[in-house]
Amino acid sequence: MKIFTFSFDDGTVQDRRLAGLFSSYGFRGSFNINSGFFGNRHRIRHIGIECDHSELSRDEALSVYKDHEICAHTKTHPDLRTLSDEQITDEVEGDRKALEELFALPVTGMAYPGGGKPYNERVIRVINETTGIRFARTILSHHRFEMPKSFMEWHPTCDINDLSALDLAEDFIAMPDEGVSLFYIWGHSFEFDKLDSWDIIEKLCARLSQADGLVNMTCGEVFRAYAK
Ligand SMILES: [Zn+2]
């Protein structure tokens, strides 16, 4: 079984194009959303480049993500390590419940907000003990095709804007179909605007759709099928 999964963060307006691209191939992505930011309008400046980082409105999110999986990303994107236990619960479980209510679907996964390693043992323990979250993605890419040792520290294969993403896709397609392998791609759709790199995700989707024997699953589908 060779599975590929997509996980994209922040719920920005560029998800319109990304979700549409996935749908055009019949793929489903997992989108990690901050319920405290719906409808915000703002631009960010990063590595010297300015781009739109506005979040979708509630109404538009309902239509943009209707074929996809919704996961949590905390209410307001804080560094969870700096919060009290109660605040962690409020940010994570508050987001999870708000998303469940809006989308009328179970929400059981998340992506940790922030760069680097923005979580620790206490954050994981509090989330395990006080929220309905059962899997959580990091941004610590490992460039391998494997299931996580812990679904609460689910390290992805690569950032889509990683220069090697398309090479990794070729490695994944060429590898033998033995056991279960997972090509886990994560990113931010606003970075396709920022870096003028929509061609990377367009090429990746086209390539994955042409290859024989690959299966697209949401992160939640992978979790439910393979978590012990
Ligand atoms: Zn984020």
mmCIF file of C-alpha atoms and ligand atoms in Angstrom:
data_model
loop_
_atom_site.group_PDB
_atom_site.id
_atom_site.type_symbol
_atom_site.label_atom_id
_atom_site.label_comp_id
_atom_site.label_asym_id
_atom_site.label_seq_id
_atom_site.Cartn_x
_atom_site.Cartn_y
_atom_site.Cartn_z
ATOM 1 C CA MET A 1 0.000 0.000 0.000
ATOM 2 C CA LYS A 2 1.497 3.325 -1.102
ATOM 3 C CA ILE A 3 -0.439 6.245 0.351
ATOM 4 C CA PHE A 4 -0.050 9.970 -0.173
ATOM 5 C CA THR A 5 -1.661 12.591 2.030
ATOM 6 C CA PHE A 6 -1.804 16.407 2.026
ATOM 7 C CA SER A 7 -1.943 18.671 5.100
ATOM 8 C CA PHE A 8 -2.182 22.463 4.674
ATOM 9 C CA ASP A 9 -2.301 25.093 7.388
ATOM 10 C CA ASP A 10 -3.890 28.448 8.262
ATOM 11 C CA GLY A 11 -7.091 28.481 6.165
ATOM 12 C CA THR A 12 -6.053 31.391 3.957
ATOM 13 C CA VAL A 13 -7.807 32.564 0.783
ATOM 14 C CA GLN A 14 -5.299 30.707 -1.421
ATOM 15 C CA ASP A 15 -6.947 27.481 -0.188
ATOM 16 C CA ARG A 16 -9.702 28.245 -2.743
ATOM 17 C CA ARG A 17 -7.305 27.408 -5.557
ATOM 18 C CA LEU A 18 -5.577 24.567 -3.687
ATOM 19 C CA ALA A 19 -8.780 22.785 -2.634
ATOM 20 C CA GLY A 20 -10.076 23.193 -6.181
ATOM 21 C CA LEU A 21 -6.861 21.696 -7.576
ATOM 22 C CA PHE A 22 -7.148 18.674 -5.269
ATOM 23 C CA SER A 23 -10.810 18.222 -6.182
ATOM 24 C CA SER A 24 -10.010 18.377 -9.909
ATOM 25 C CA TYR A 25 -7.963 15.185 -9.432
ATOM 26 C CA GLY A 26 -10.444 13.600 -7.049
ATOM 27 C CA PHE A 27 -7.944 14.025 -4.197
ATOM 28 C CA ARG A 28 -8.926 14.983 -0.668
ATOM 29 C CA GLY A 29 -6.676 17.152 1.475
ATOM 30 C CA SER A 30 -6.595 17.849 5.200
ATOM 31 C CA PHE A 31 -6.867 21.551 6.107
ATOM 32 C CA ASN A 32 -5.786 22.815 9.534
ATOM 33 C CA ILE A 33 -7.898 25.828 10.489
ATOM 34 C CA ASN A 34 -7.767 28.587 13.139
ATOM 35 C CA SER A 35 -11.422 29.159 14.058
ATOM 36 C CA GLY A 36 -10.553 32.491 15.718
ATOM 37 C CA PHE A 37 -9.411 34.044 12.445
ATOM 38 C CA PHE A 38 -12.288 33.452 10.006
ATOM 39 C CA GLY A 39 -12.741 36.416 7.679
ATOM 40 C CA ASN A 40 -9.632 38.326 8.853
ATOM 41 C CA ARG A 41 -8.075 40.519 6.195
ATOM 42 C CA HIS A 42 -4.343 41.121 6.324
ATOM 43 C CA ARG A 43 -1.077 40.876 4.458
ATOM 44 C CA ILE A 44 2.208 39.539 5.780
ATOM 45 C CA ARG A 45 5.798 40.248 4.907
ATOM 46 C CA HIS A 46 8.124 37.254 5.039
ATOM 47 C CA ILE A 47 11.632 36.788 3.642
ATOM 48 C CA GLY A 48 11.225 40.232 2.098
ATOM 49 C CA ILE A 49 8.118 39.330 0.110
ATOM 50 C CA GLU A 50 4.642 40.652 0.900
ATOM 51 C CA CYS A 51 1.592 38.505 0.268
ATOM 52 C CA ASP A 52 -2.047 38.149 1.220
ATOM 53 C CA HIS A 53 -2.585 36.117 4.389
ATOM 54 C CA SER A 54 -6.329 36.765 4.719
ATOM 55 C CA GLU A 55 -8.386 33.903 6.114
ATOM 56 C CA LEU A 56 -11.521 32.574 4.455
ATOM 57 C CA SER A 57 -14.846 33.613 5.961
ATOM 58 C CA ARG A 58 -16.963 30.974 7.693
ATOM 59 C CA ASP A 59 -19.396 30.841 4.780
ATOM 60 C CA GLU A 60 -16.697 30.507 2.168
ATOM 61 C CA ALA A 61 -14.799 27.905 4.223
ATOM 62 C CA LEU A 62 -17.929 25.740 4.215
ATOM 63 C CA SER A 63 -17.927 25.648 0.422
ATOM 64 C CA VAL A 64 -14.138 25.605 -0.197
ATOM 65 C CA TYR A 65 -13.547 22.625 2.127
ATOM 66 C CA LYS A 66 -16.725 20.669 1.476
ATOM 67 C CA ASP A 67 -14.894 17.755 -0.215
ATOM 68 C CA HIS A 68 -11.950 17.797 2.206
ATOM 69 C CA GLU A 69 -10.993 16.997 5.794
ATOM 70 C CA ILE A 70 -11.057 19.677 8.481
ATOM 71 C CA CYS A 71 -8.476 19.586 11.274
ATOM 72 C CA ALA A 72 -7.719 21.993 14.107
ATOM 73 C CA HIS A 73 -4.814 24.453 14.272
ATOM 74 C CA THR A 74 -5.806 26.182 17.590
ATOM 75 C CA LYS A 75 -8.144 29.163 17.844
ATOM 76 C CA THR A 76 -5.502 31.899 17.509
ATOM 77 C CA HIS A 77 -2.176 30.267 16.548
ATOM 78 C CA PRO A 78 -0.222 30.756 19.809
ATOM 79 C CA ASP A 79 3.016 29.048 20.827
ATOM 80 C CA LEU A 80 1.384 26.335 22.955
ATOM 81 C CA ARG A 81 4.539 25.896 25.061
ATOM 82 C CA THR A 82 4.044 29.360 26.544
ATOM 83 C CA LEU A 83 0.455 28.699 27.708
ATOM 84 C CA SER A 84 -0.935 27.252 30.947
ATOM 85 C CA ASP A 85 -2.571 23.821 30.795
ATOM 86 C CA GLU A 86 -5.997 25.480 30.858
ATOM 87 C CA GLN A 87 -5.066 27.828 28.031
ATOM 88 C CA ILE A 88 -3.779 24.930 25.910
ATOM 89 C CA THR A 89 -7.111 23.157 26.367
ATOM 90 C CA ASP A 90 -9.012 26.312 25.475
ATOM 91 C CA GLU A 91 -6.971 26.916 22.299
ATOM 92 C CA VAL A 92 -7.058 23.310 21.067
ATOM 93 C CA GLU A 93 -10.402 21.958 22.280
ATOM 94 C CA GLY A 94 -12.092 25.319 21.685
ATOM 95 C CA ASP A 95 -10.903 25.247 18.078
ATOM 96 C CA ARG A 96 -11.809 21.588 17.607
ATOM 97 C CA LYS A 97 -15.360 22.090 18.912
ATOM 98 C CA ALA A 98 -15.924 25.303 16.935
ATOM 99 C CA LEU A 99 -14.874 23.503 13.744
ATOM 100 C CA GLU A 100 -17.052 20.471 14.524
ATOM 101 C CA GLU A 101 -20.011 22.747 15.032
ATOM 102 C CA LEU A 102 -19.421 24.799 11.880
ATOM 103 C CA PHE A 103 -18.707 21.879 9.540
ATOM 104 C CA ALA A 104 -21.040 19.394 11.291
ATOM 105 C CA LEU A 105 -18.327 16.732 11.087
ATOM 106 C CA PRO A 106 -16.039 15.056 13.653
ATOM 107 C CA VAL A 107 -12.661 16.813 14.055
ATOM 108 C CA THR A 108 -9.982 14.584 15.593
ATOM 109 C CA GLY A 109 -6.698 15.877 14.168
ATOM 110 C CA MET A 110 -4.597 19.029 14.273
ATOM 111 C CA ALA A 111 -1.333 20.597 13.211
ATOM 112 C CA TYR A 112 0.769 22.338 15.858
ATOM 113 C CA PRO A 113 0.910 26.099 15.146
ATOM 114 C CA GLY A 114 4.262 27.829 14.812
ATOM 115 C CA GLY A 115 7.697 27.127 13.389
ATOM 116 C CA GLY A 116 10.396 24.740 14.547
ATOM 117 C CA LYS A 117 9.211 22.399 17.326
ATOM 118 C CA PRO A 118 6.390 24.412 18.959
ATOM 119 C CA TYR A 119 5.277 21.685 21.364
ATOM 120 C CA ASN A 120 6.723 19.631 24.215
ATOM 121 C CA GLU A 121 5.768 16.674 26.432
ATOM 122 C CA ARG A 122 3.433 18.798 28.570
ATOM 123 C CA VAL A 123 1.581 20.148 25.504
ATOM 124 C CA ILE A 124 1.074 16.606 24.199
ATOM 125 C CA ARG A 125 -0.060 15.339 27.605
ATOM 126 C CA VAL A 126 -2.602 18.156 28.056
ATOM 127 C CA ILE A 127 -3.981 17.640 24.547
ATOM 128 C CA ASN A 128 -4.230 13.877 25.124
ATOM 129 C CA GLU A 129 -5.948 14.266 28.496
ATOM 130 C CA THR A 130 -8.309 17.180 27.856
ATOM 131 C CA THR A 131 -9.211 17.313 24.168
ATOM 132 C CA GLY A 132 -10.666 15.133 21.443
ATOM 133 C CA ILE A 133 -7.515 15.442 19.299
ATOM 134 C CA ARG A 134 -5.943 12.071 18.467
ATOM 135 C CA PHE A 135 -3.312 12.946 15.862
ATOM 136 C CA ALA A 136 -1.136 16.036 15.459
ATOM 137 C CA ARG A 137 1.266 16.983 12.672
ATOM 138 C CA THR A 138 4.589 18.683 13.204
ATOM 139 C CA ILE A 139 6.661 20.525 10.578
ATOM 140 C CA LEU A 140 9.738 18.392 11.216
ATOM 141 C CA SER A 141 10.069 16.917 7.726
ATOM 142 C CA HIS A 142 12.118 13.705 7.503
ATOM 143 C CA HIS A 143 12.096 13.028 3.730
ATOM 144 C CA ARG A 144 11.057 9.396 4.316
ATOM 145 C CA PHE A 145 7.924 7.412 3.507
ATOM 146 C CA GLU A 146 6.918 5.923 6.831
ATOM 147 C CA MET A 147 4.125 5.801 9.370
ATOM 148 C CA PRO A 148 4.755 7.838 12.547
ATOM 149 C CA LYS A 149 6.024 6.232 15.730
ATOM 150 C CA SER A 150 3.531 8.479 17.560
ATOM 151 C CA PHE A 151 0.488 9.977 15.855
ATOM 152 C CA MET A 152 0.734 12.905 18.328
ATOM 153 C CA GLU A 153 4.149 13.713 16.829
ATOM 154 C CA TRP A 154 3.347 12.969 13.233
ATOM 155 C CA HIS A 155 6.351 14.157 11.248
ATOM 156 C CA PRO A 156 5.684 14.725 7.530
ATOM 157 C CA THR A 157 7.801 13.713 4.555
ATOM 158 C CA CYS A 158 8.329 17.236 3.197
ATOM 159 C CA ASP A 159 7.137 20.793 2.854
ATOM 160 C CA ILE A 160 5.686 21.221 -0.640
ATOM 161 C CA ASN A 161 7.974 24.212 -1.171
ATOM 162 C CA ASP A 162 10.978 22.065 -0.297
ATOM 163 C CA LEU A 163 13.196 22.001 -3.386
ATOM 164 C CA SER A 164 13.214 18.192 -3.273
ATOM 165 C CA ALA A 165 9.427 17.658 -3.176
ATOM 166 C CA LEU A 166 9.151 16.615 -6.819
ATOM 167 C CA ASP A 167 12.269 14.399 -6.540
ATOM 168 C CA LEU A 168 10.769 12.763 -3.459
ATOM 169 C CA ALA A 169 7.606 12.111 -5.463
ATOM 170 C CA GLU A 170 9.701 10.272 -8.072
ATOM 171 C CA ASP A 171 11.427 8.238 -5.321
ATOM 172 C CA PHE A 172 8.035 7.365 -3.851
ATOM 173 C CA ILE A 173 6.585 6.336 -7.199
ATOM 174 C CA ALA A 174 9.659 4.201 -7.969
ATOM 175 C CA MET A 175 9.843 2.409 -4.612
ATOM 176 C CA PRO A 176 8.526 -1.149 -4.324
ATOM 177 C CA ASP A 177 4.986 -1.622 -3.027
ATOM 178 C CA GLU A 178 5.854 -3.534 0.149
ATOM 179 C CA GLY A 179 4.091 -3.114 3.470
ATOM 180 C CA VAL A 180 2.670 0.376 3.987
ATOM 181 C CA SER A 181 4.473 3.516 2.866
ATOM 182 C CA LEU A 182 3.302 7.096 3.294
ATOM 183 C CA PHE A 183 4.250 10.210 1.331
ATOM 184 C CA TYR A 184 3.080 13.025 3.606
ATOM 185 C CA ILE A 185 3.156 16.500 2.035
ATOM 186 C CA TRP A 186 2.456 19.609 4.108
ATOM 187 C CA GLY A 187 2.524 23.334 3.507
ATOM 188 C CA HIS A 188 0.764 26.696 3.355
ATOM 189 C CA SER A 189 -1.129 27.656 0.214
ATOM 190 C CA PHE A 190 -0.266 31.363 0.691
ATOM 191 C CA GLU A 191 3.352 30.397 0.053
ATOM 192 C CA PHE A 192 2.466 29.404 -3.521
ATOM 193 C CA ASP A 193 1.576 33.072 -4.054
ATOM 194 C CA LYS A 194 4.545 34.323 -2.037
ATOM 195 C CA LEU A 195 7.083 32.146 -3.856
ATOM 196 C CA ASP A 196 5.225 32.084 -7.199
ATOM 197 C CA SER A 197 5.376 28.292 -6.922
ATOM 198 C CA TRP A 198 1.900 27.005 -7.833
ATOM 199 C CA ASP A 199 3.585 24.999 -10.575
ATOM 200 C CA ILE A 200 5.129 22.695 -7.922
ATOM 201 C CA ILE A 201 1.813 21.546 -6.460
ATOM 202 C CA GLU A 202 0.242 21.403 -9.928
ATOM 203 C CA LYS A 203 3.063 19.179 -11.197
ATOM 204 C CA LEU A 204 2.947 17.044 -8.050
ATOM 205 C CA CYS A 205 -0.803 16.427 -8.316
ATOM 206 C CA ALA A 206 -0.505 15.610 -12.019
ATOM 207 C CA ARG A 207 2.372 13.192 -11.366
ATOM 208 C CA LEU A 208 0.672 11.436 -8.445
ATOM 209 C CA SER A 209 -2.530 11.059 -10.430
ATOM 210 C CA GLN A 210 -0.688 9.409 -13.342
ATOM 211 C CA ALA A 211 1.305 6.915 -11.260
ATOM 212 C CA ASP A 212 -0.040 3.396 -10.848
ATOM 213 C CA GLY A 213 -1.029 1.912 -7.524
ATOM 214 C CA LEU A 214 -1.013 5.026 -5.322
ATOM 215 C CA VAL A 215 -3.825 5.752 -2.898
ATOM 216 C CA ASN A 216 -4.786 9.233 -1.679
ATOM 217 C CA MET A 217 -6.105 9.379 1.881
ATOM 218 C CA THR A 218 -6.816 12.216 4.301
ATOM 219 C CA CYS A 219 -4.713 12.296 7.466
ATOM 220 C CA GLY A 220 -7.746 11.132 9.434
ATOM 221 C CA GLU A 221 -8.257 8.180 7.094
ATOM 222 C CA VAL A 222 -4.614 7.171 7.562
ATOM 223 C CA PHE A 223 -4.965 7.508 11.329
ATOM 224 C CA ARG A 224 -8.146 5.445 11.505
ATOM 225 C CA ALA A 225 -6.696 2.740 9.266
ATOM 226 C CA TYR A 226 -3.250 2.420 10.852
ATOM 227 C CA ALA A 227 -3.187 3.746 14.436
ATOM 228 C CA LYS A 228 -2.872 0.837 16.846
HETATM 229 ZN ZN ZN B 1 -0.054 27.876 11.041
#
